[in-house]
Coordinates of C-alpha atoms (C1' of nucleotides) in Angstrom, one line a residue:
Chain A
M5 CA 5.2 -9.6 0.1
P6 CA 7.3 -6.1 -0.4
G7 CA 10.0 -6.1 -1.3
S8 CA 13.1 -3.7 -0.2
E9 CA 13.2 -1.5 -3.2
M10 CA 15.9 1.4 -1.8
S11 CA 18.0 1.8 -4.5
G12 CA 16.8 5.3 -5.3
S13 CA 19.4 6.8 -3.6
G14 CA 17.3 10.5 -2.6
N15 CA 13.5 10.8 -3.6
E16 CA 12.2 7.4 -1.5
E17 CA 9.4 7.5 -4.1
L18 CA 5.8 7.7 -3.6
I19 CA 5.0 4.2 -3.0
L20 CA 0.6 4.1 -2.1
D21 CA -0.2 0.6 -1.5
R22 CA -2.5 0.3 -4.6
L23 CA -4.2 -2.7 -1.7
I24 CA -4.7 0.3 0.8
H25 CA -5.5 3.2 -1.6
E26 CA -8.5 1.4 -3.1
P27 CA -11.2 3.5 -2.6
G28 CA -13.7 1.1 -1.1
R29 CA -10.5 -0.2 0.5
L30 CA -9.6 2.9 1.5
A31 CA -12.8 3.7 3.6
I32 CA -13.7 0.1 5.2
L33 CA -9.7 0.6 6.9
T34 CA -11.3 4.9 7.5
V35 CA -14.2 3.3 8.7
L36 CA -12.3 0.7 11.1
S37 CA -9.7 2.8 12.5
S38 CA -12.5 5.5 13.9
V39 CA -14.2 2.7 15.5
K40 CA -12.6 0.2 16.7
A41 CA -14.4 -2.5 16.2
C42 CA -17.9 -3.2 13.6
D43 CA -19.7 -6.0 11.8
F44 CA -20.3 -6.3 8.0
V45 CA -23.3 -4.4 8.2
F46 CA -22.5 -1.9 9.8
L47 CA -19.4 -1.3 8.0
Q48 CA -21.8 -1.7 4.7
R49 CA -23.8 1.2 5.3
A50 CA -20.6 3.3 6.3
T51 CA -18.9 2.8 2.8
R52 CA -22.0 2.5 0.6
L53 CA -20.7 -0.8 -1.7
T54 CA -22.2 -3.1 -1.8
K55 CA -22.3 -6.9 -0.3
G56 CA -19.9 -8.7 -2.7
N57 CA -17.8 -5.9 -3.0
L58 CA -17.7 -5.0 0.9
S59 CA -16.9 -9.2 0.6
S60 CA -13.9 -9.6 -1.2
H61 CA -12.9 -6.8 -0.1
L62 CA -12.6 -8.0 2.7
S63 CA -11.6 -11.4 2.1
K64 CA -8.1 -9.4 0.5
L65 CA -7.7 -7.1 3.1
E66 CA -7.7 -9.8 5.6
E67 CA -6.2 -11.8 3.1
A68 CA -2.9 -8.9 3.5
G69 CA -3.4 -9.0 7.5
L70 CA -5.3 -5.6 7.4
V71 CA -8.1 -6.8 9.4
E72 CA -9.2 -9.7 11.4
I73 CA -12.5 -10.7 11.6
E74 CA -13.8 -13.0 13.2
K75 CA -17.5 -15.0 12.6
T76 CA -20.3 -15.4 14.9
F77 CA -24.0 -15.8 15.6
V78 CA -25.8 -12.9 17.0
H79 CA -30.2 -13.4 17.7
K80 CA -29.3 -16.7 15.5
K81 CA -27.7 -14.7 12.8
P82 CA -24.7 -15.1 11.5
K83 CA -22.6 -11.9 12.7
T84 CA -19.3 -10.8 10.8
G85 CA -17.5 -8.4 13.6
V86 CA -13.9 -6.9 11.3
T87 CA -11.1 -5.5 13.5
L88 CA -7.9 -3.2 12.8
T89 CA -5.2 -5.0 12.8
A90 CA -1.8 -3.7 14.1
V91 CA -0.3 -3.8 10.9
G92 CA -3.3 -2.2 9.6
R93 CA -3.0 1.0 11.9
E94 CA 0.1 0.4 11.0
R95 CA -0.4 0.7 7.2
I96 CA -2.7 2.6 6.8
A97 CA -1.3 5.0 9.0
H98 CA 1.6 5.1 7.1
H99 CA -0.2 5.2 3.5
W100 CA -1.8 8.9 4.8
D101 CA 1.4 10.1 5.2
Q102 CA 2.6 9.1 1.9
L103 CA -0.3 10.7 0.9
E104 CA 0.6 14.0 3.8
R105 CA 4.0 13.7 0.8
L106 CA 3.1 13.3 -2.2
R107 CA 0.3 16.4 -1.8
N108 CA 3.5 18.1 -0.4
F109 CA 5.9 17.3 -3.3
S110 CA 7.7 20.2 -4.1
E111 CA 11.5 21.0 -2.6
E112 CA 10.9 17.0 -3.1
S113 CA 14.3 15.6 -5.4
I114 CA 13.2 16.4 -8.5
Q115 CA 15.2 19.1 -11.2
E116 CA 14.7 20.9 -13.9
P117 CA 16.2 18.9 -16.6
A118 CA 19.4 22.3 -16.4
Q119 CA 20.1 20.1 -20.3
E120 CA 19.1 23.6 -22.8
Chain B
M22 CA -8.1 24.5 8.2
P23 CA -11.5 25.7 5.9
G24 CA -13.9 24.6 9.1
S25 CA -16.3 23.4 6.2
E26 CA -19.4 22.9 7.5
M27 CA -20.6 19.0 6.4
S28 CA -24.2 19.4 5.1
G29 CA -24.9 16.4 7.6
S30 CA -27.7 14.9 5.5
G31 CA -26.0 11.6 3.8
N32 CA -23.0 11.9 3.6
E33 CA -22.8 12.0 -0.1
E34 CA -18.8 11.9 0.4
L35 CA -16.5 8.9 -1.0
I36 CA -16.9 10.1 -4.6
L37 CA -13.3 9.2 -4.9
D38 CA -13.0 9.9 -9.1
R39 CA -10.5 6.5 -10.0
L40 CA -9.3 8.4 -12.5
I41 CA -7.5 11.3 -10.7
H42 CA -7.1 9.4 -7.8
E43 CA -4.6 5.9 -9.7
P44 CA -1.8 6.5 -8.2
G45 CA 0.4 7.1 -11.7
R46 CA -2.1 9.9 -12.4
L47 CA -2.5 11.5 -8.7
A48 CA 1.3 11.7 -8.9
I49 CA 1.2 14.0 -12.6
L50 CA -0.7 16.4 -11.7
T51 CA 0.5 16.4 -9.3
V52 CA 3.9 17.8 -9.7
L53 CA 2.2 20.0 -13.0
S54 CA 0.9 21.5 -9.8
S55 CA 3.4 22.1 -8.1
V56 CA 5.2 23.7 -11.2
K57 CA 2.8 25.0 -15.0
A58 CA 4.4 23.5 -17.0
C59 CA 6.8 20.9 -18.2
D60 CA 7.9 18.2 -20.5
F61 CA 7.2 14.2 -21.3
V62 CA 11.2 13.2 -19.7
F63 CA 10.7 15.6 -16.4
L64 CA 7.8 14.4 -15.3
Q65 CA 9.0 10.4 -16.7
R66 CA 11.9 11.7 -13.8
A67 CA 9.7 12.5 -11.4
T68 CA 6.9 10.2 -11.6
R69 CA 8.8 7.1 -12.1
L70 CA 6.8 6.0 -14.3
T71 CA 7.3 3.8 -18.0
K72 CA 7.0 5.9 -20.9
G73 CA 5.0 3.4 -22.5
N74 CA 2.8 4.2 -18.4
L75 CA 3.3 7.5 -18.5
S76 CA 1.9 8.1 -22.1
S77 CA -1.5 6.6 -21.5
H78 CA -2.2 8.4 -18.4
L79 CA -1.6 11.9 -20.3
S80 CA -4.1 10.3 -23.3
K81 CA -6.8 9.8 -20.5
L82 CA -5.3 12.9 -18.8
E83 CA -6.0 14.7 -21.2
E84 CA -8.8 13.3 -23.4
A85 CA -10.2 13.8 -19.6
G86 CA -9.6 17.8 -20.5
L87 CA -7.9 18.1 -16.9
V88 CA -4.5 18.9 -18.7
E89 CA -3.2 20.0 -22.4
I90 CA -0.3 18.9 -24.1
E91 CA 1.2 21.1 -26.9
K92 CA 3.9 19.0 -28.9
T93 CA 6.5 21.1 -30.6
F94 CA 10.4 20.4 -31.6
V95 CA 13.1 21.4 -29.4
H96 CA 16.3 21.3 -31.8
K97 CA 15.1 18.5 -33.6
K98 CA 13.8 16.5 -31.3
P99 CA 10.0 16.2 -30.5
K100 CA 9.1 17.3 -26.9
T101 CA 5.9 17.2 -25.7
G102 CA 4.9 20.6 -22.9
V103 CA 2.6 19.3 -21.4
T104 CA 0.6 22.2 -19.2
L105 CA -2.5 21.1 -16.5
T106 CA -6.2 23.3 -17.6
A107 CA -8.0 24.8 -15.3
V108 CA -10.3 22.3 -14.6
G109 CA -7.7 20.3 -13.4
R110 CA -6.4 22.9 -11.0
E111 CA -9.0 22.8 -9.9
R112 CA -10.4 18.8 -9.7
I113 CA -6.9 17.6 -8.2
A114 CA -8.0 19.8 -5.5
H115 CA -11.2 19.1 -4.7
H116 CA -10.0 15.9 -4.4
W117 CA -7.2 16.3 -1.8
D118 CA -10.5 17.9 -0.4
Q119 CA -12.7 15.3 -0.3
L120 CA -9.3 12.7 1.0
E121 CA -9.0 14.4 4.2
R122 CA -12.5 14.5 4.3
L123 CA -12.5 11.1 4.3
R124 CA -9.5 10.7 6.9
N125 CA -11.4 12.9 9.2
F126 CA -13.9 10.6 9.3
S127 CA -15.4 10.7 12.4
E128 CA -18.4 11.9 13.9
E129 CA -19.5 11.7 10.4
S130 CA -23.6 10.3 9.7
I131 CA -22.9 7.3 10.9
Q132 CA -24.7 5.1 13.6
E133 CA -24.6 2.1 15.1
P134 CA -27.4 1.5 13.5
A135 CA -29.1 0.8 17.2
Q136 CA -32.2 -1.4 15.7
E137 CA -31.2 -5.1 18.2
Chain C
dA12 C1' -44.3 -25.3 3.8
dC13 C1' -44.4 -21.3 1.4
dG14 C1' -42.9 -16.5 0.9
dT15 C1' -39.8 -13.3 2.7
dA16 C1' -36.1 -10.6 5.1
dT17 C1' -31.6 -11.0 6.0
dG18 C1' -26.2 -12.0 6.0
dG19 C1' -22.6 -12.9 3.5
dT20 C1' -20.1 -15.1 -0.7
dT21 C1' -18.7 -16.4 -5.7
dT22 C1' -19.6 -16.2 -9.9
dG23 C1' -18.4 -13.3 -14.7
dC24 C1' -17.1 -9.8 -17.2
dG25 C1' -15.2 -5.3 -18.4
dG26 C1' -12.2 -1.4 -17.6
dC27 C1' -8.1 -0.6 -17.5
dA28 C1' -2.7 -0.7 -15.7
dC29 C1' 1.7 -2.0 -16.7
dA30 C1' 5.2 -2.0 -19.2
dG31 C1' 7.9 -4.0 -24.7
dA32 C1' 7.1 -4.3 -28.3
dC33 C1' 7.1 -1.2 -31.9
dT34 C1' 8.1 4.1 -34.3
dA35 C1' 10.7 7.7 -35.7
dG36 C1' 13.8 11.2 -36.3
dT37 C1' 18.0 12.3 -34.8
dT38 C1' 23.7 12.2 -34.1
dT39 C1' 28.0 9.0 -34.3
dG40 C1' 31.4 6.8 -35.8
dG41 C1' 33.7 4.3 -39.8
Chain D
dC3 C1' 27.3 6.9 -47.3
dC4 C1' 24.6 3.4 -44.4
dA5 C1' 24.6 1.8 -40.0
dA6 C1' 24.5 1.4 -35.4
dA7 C1' 23.0 3.4 -30.8
dC8 C1' 20.0 7.3 -29.0
dT9 C1' 16.0 10.1 -28.0
dA10 C1' 10.6 10.3 -27.1
dG11 C1' 6.8 8.8 -27.6
dT12 C1' 2.9 6.2 -29.1
dC13 C1' 0.6 1.2 -30.1
dT14 C1' 0.0 -3.6 -28.3
dG15 C1' -1.1 -7.8 -24.9
dT16 C1' -1.6 -9.3 -20.7
dG17 C1' -2.9 -10.6 -16.5
dC18 C1' -5.2 -9.1 -12.7
dC19 C1' -8.7 -6.5 -9.8
dG20 C1' -12.9 -4.2 -8.9
dC21 C1' -17.7 -4.6 -9.7
dA22 C1' -22.8 -6.3 -8.7
dA23 C1' -25.1 -9.9 -10.3
dA24 C1' -26.2 -14.3 -8.8
dC25 C1' -26.5 -17.9 -5.7
dC26 C1' -26.4 -20.0 -0.6
dA27 C1' -27.9 -20.3 3.8
dT28 C1' -31.2 -19.0 7.6
dA29 C1' -34.7 -17.0 11.0
dC30 C1' -38.8 -15.4 10.9
dG31 C1' -44.3 -14.7 9.5
dT32 C1' -48.3 -16.9 8.3

DNA sequence: ACGTATGGTTTGCGGCACAGACTAGTTTGG
DNA sequence: CCAAACTAGTCTGTGCCGCAAACCATACGT
């Protein structure tokens, strides 16, 4: 569980969630957030990930409660549907936020140590 | 906003350079790009990385030619100066670009495979 | 029945981030 | 003068995790 470490007065530092930051996952989540729902094969095409890779990423995202996986059969073939949960949607948005914050890093709390 | 045309063909996107994408390094590079030059201790304060961590990240960045390290002595104490190289500056800018592109991912080349 | 295609999971390996131990030198204090 | 303590940084071990190949299951063509 992400314990709240807010001992740092001033800059609430860039806690870039590795789970989300990981390129593969970032891609998955980004795709998901623009197409509400899709399936495994679509995701694979979209992200260019290998099956195995995609599969394990999806497992992690599911475990973390960021996506929901629903397995069904369509035309007698397995179909793995994936949807972003509310939490997931929030987390990814937050992540983009953090990134932007990092990018605009400037006036942020750090001063040149005046010693010298 | 640069009205950049994405040459519709195969989306070659998603080439998120792990070297740069890594949070620690992303932080370092971002700091560097806003303060042209600084030293080890400053970077450590700014990024909240541990010494060891920062040290190894810097080595990698140097190896990759993204930063330049210059060791001197100031007041008889070692001082490790760090500067972003031209390449580094370009690469980080490009990375932010890629991220933005990913974020705005939408109309991108992927269509629902119409076959069924 | 067999080969091939589709859809997905599990496994093993390799790379790498992380932080704590270590080095090197300097200042302080007794 | 010697020793603790502090500063500045590097090195090393460990564990996690991304990666894709191997594998499994089912469906379809002939």
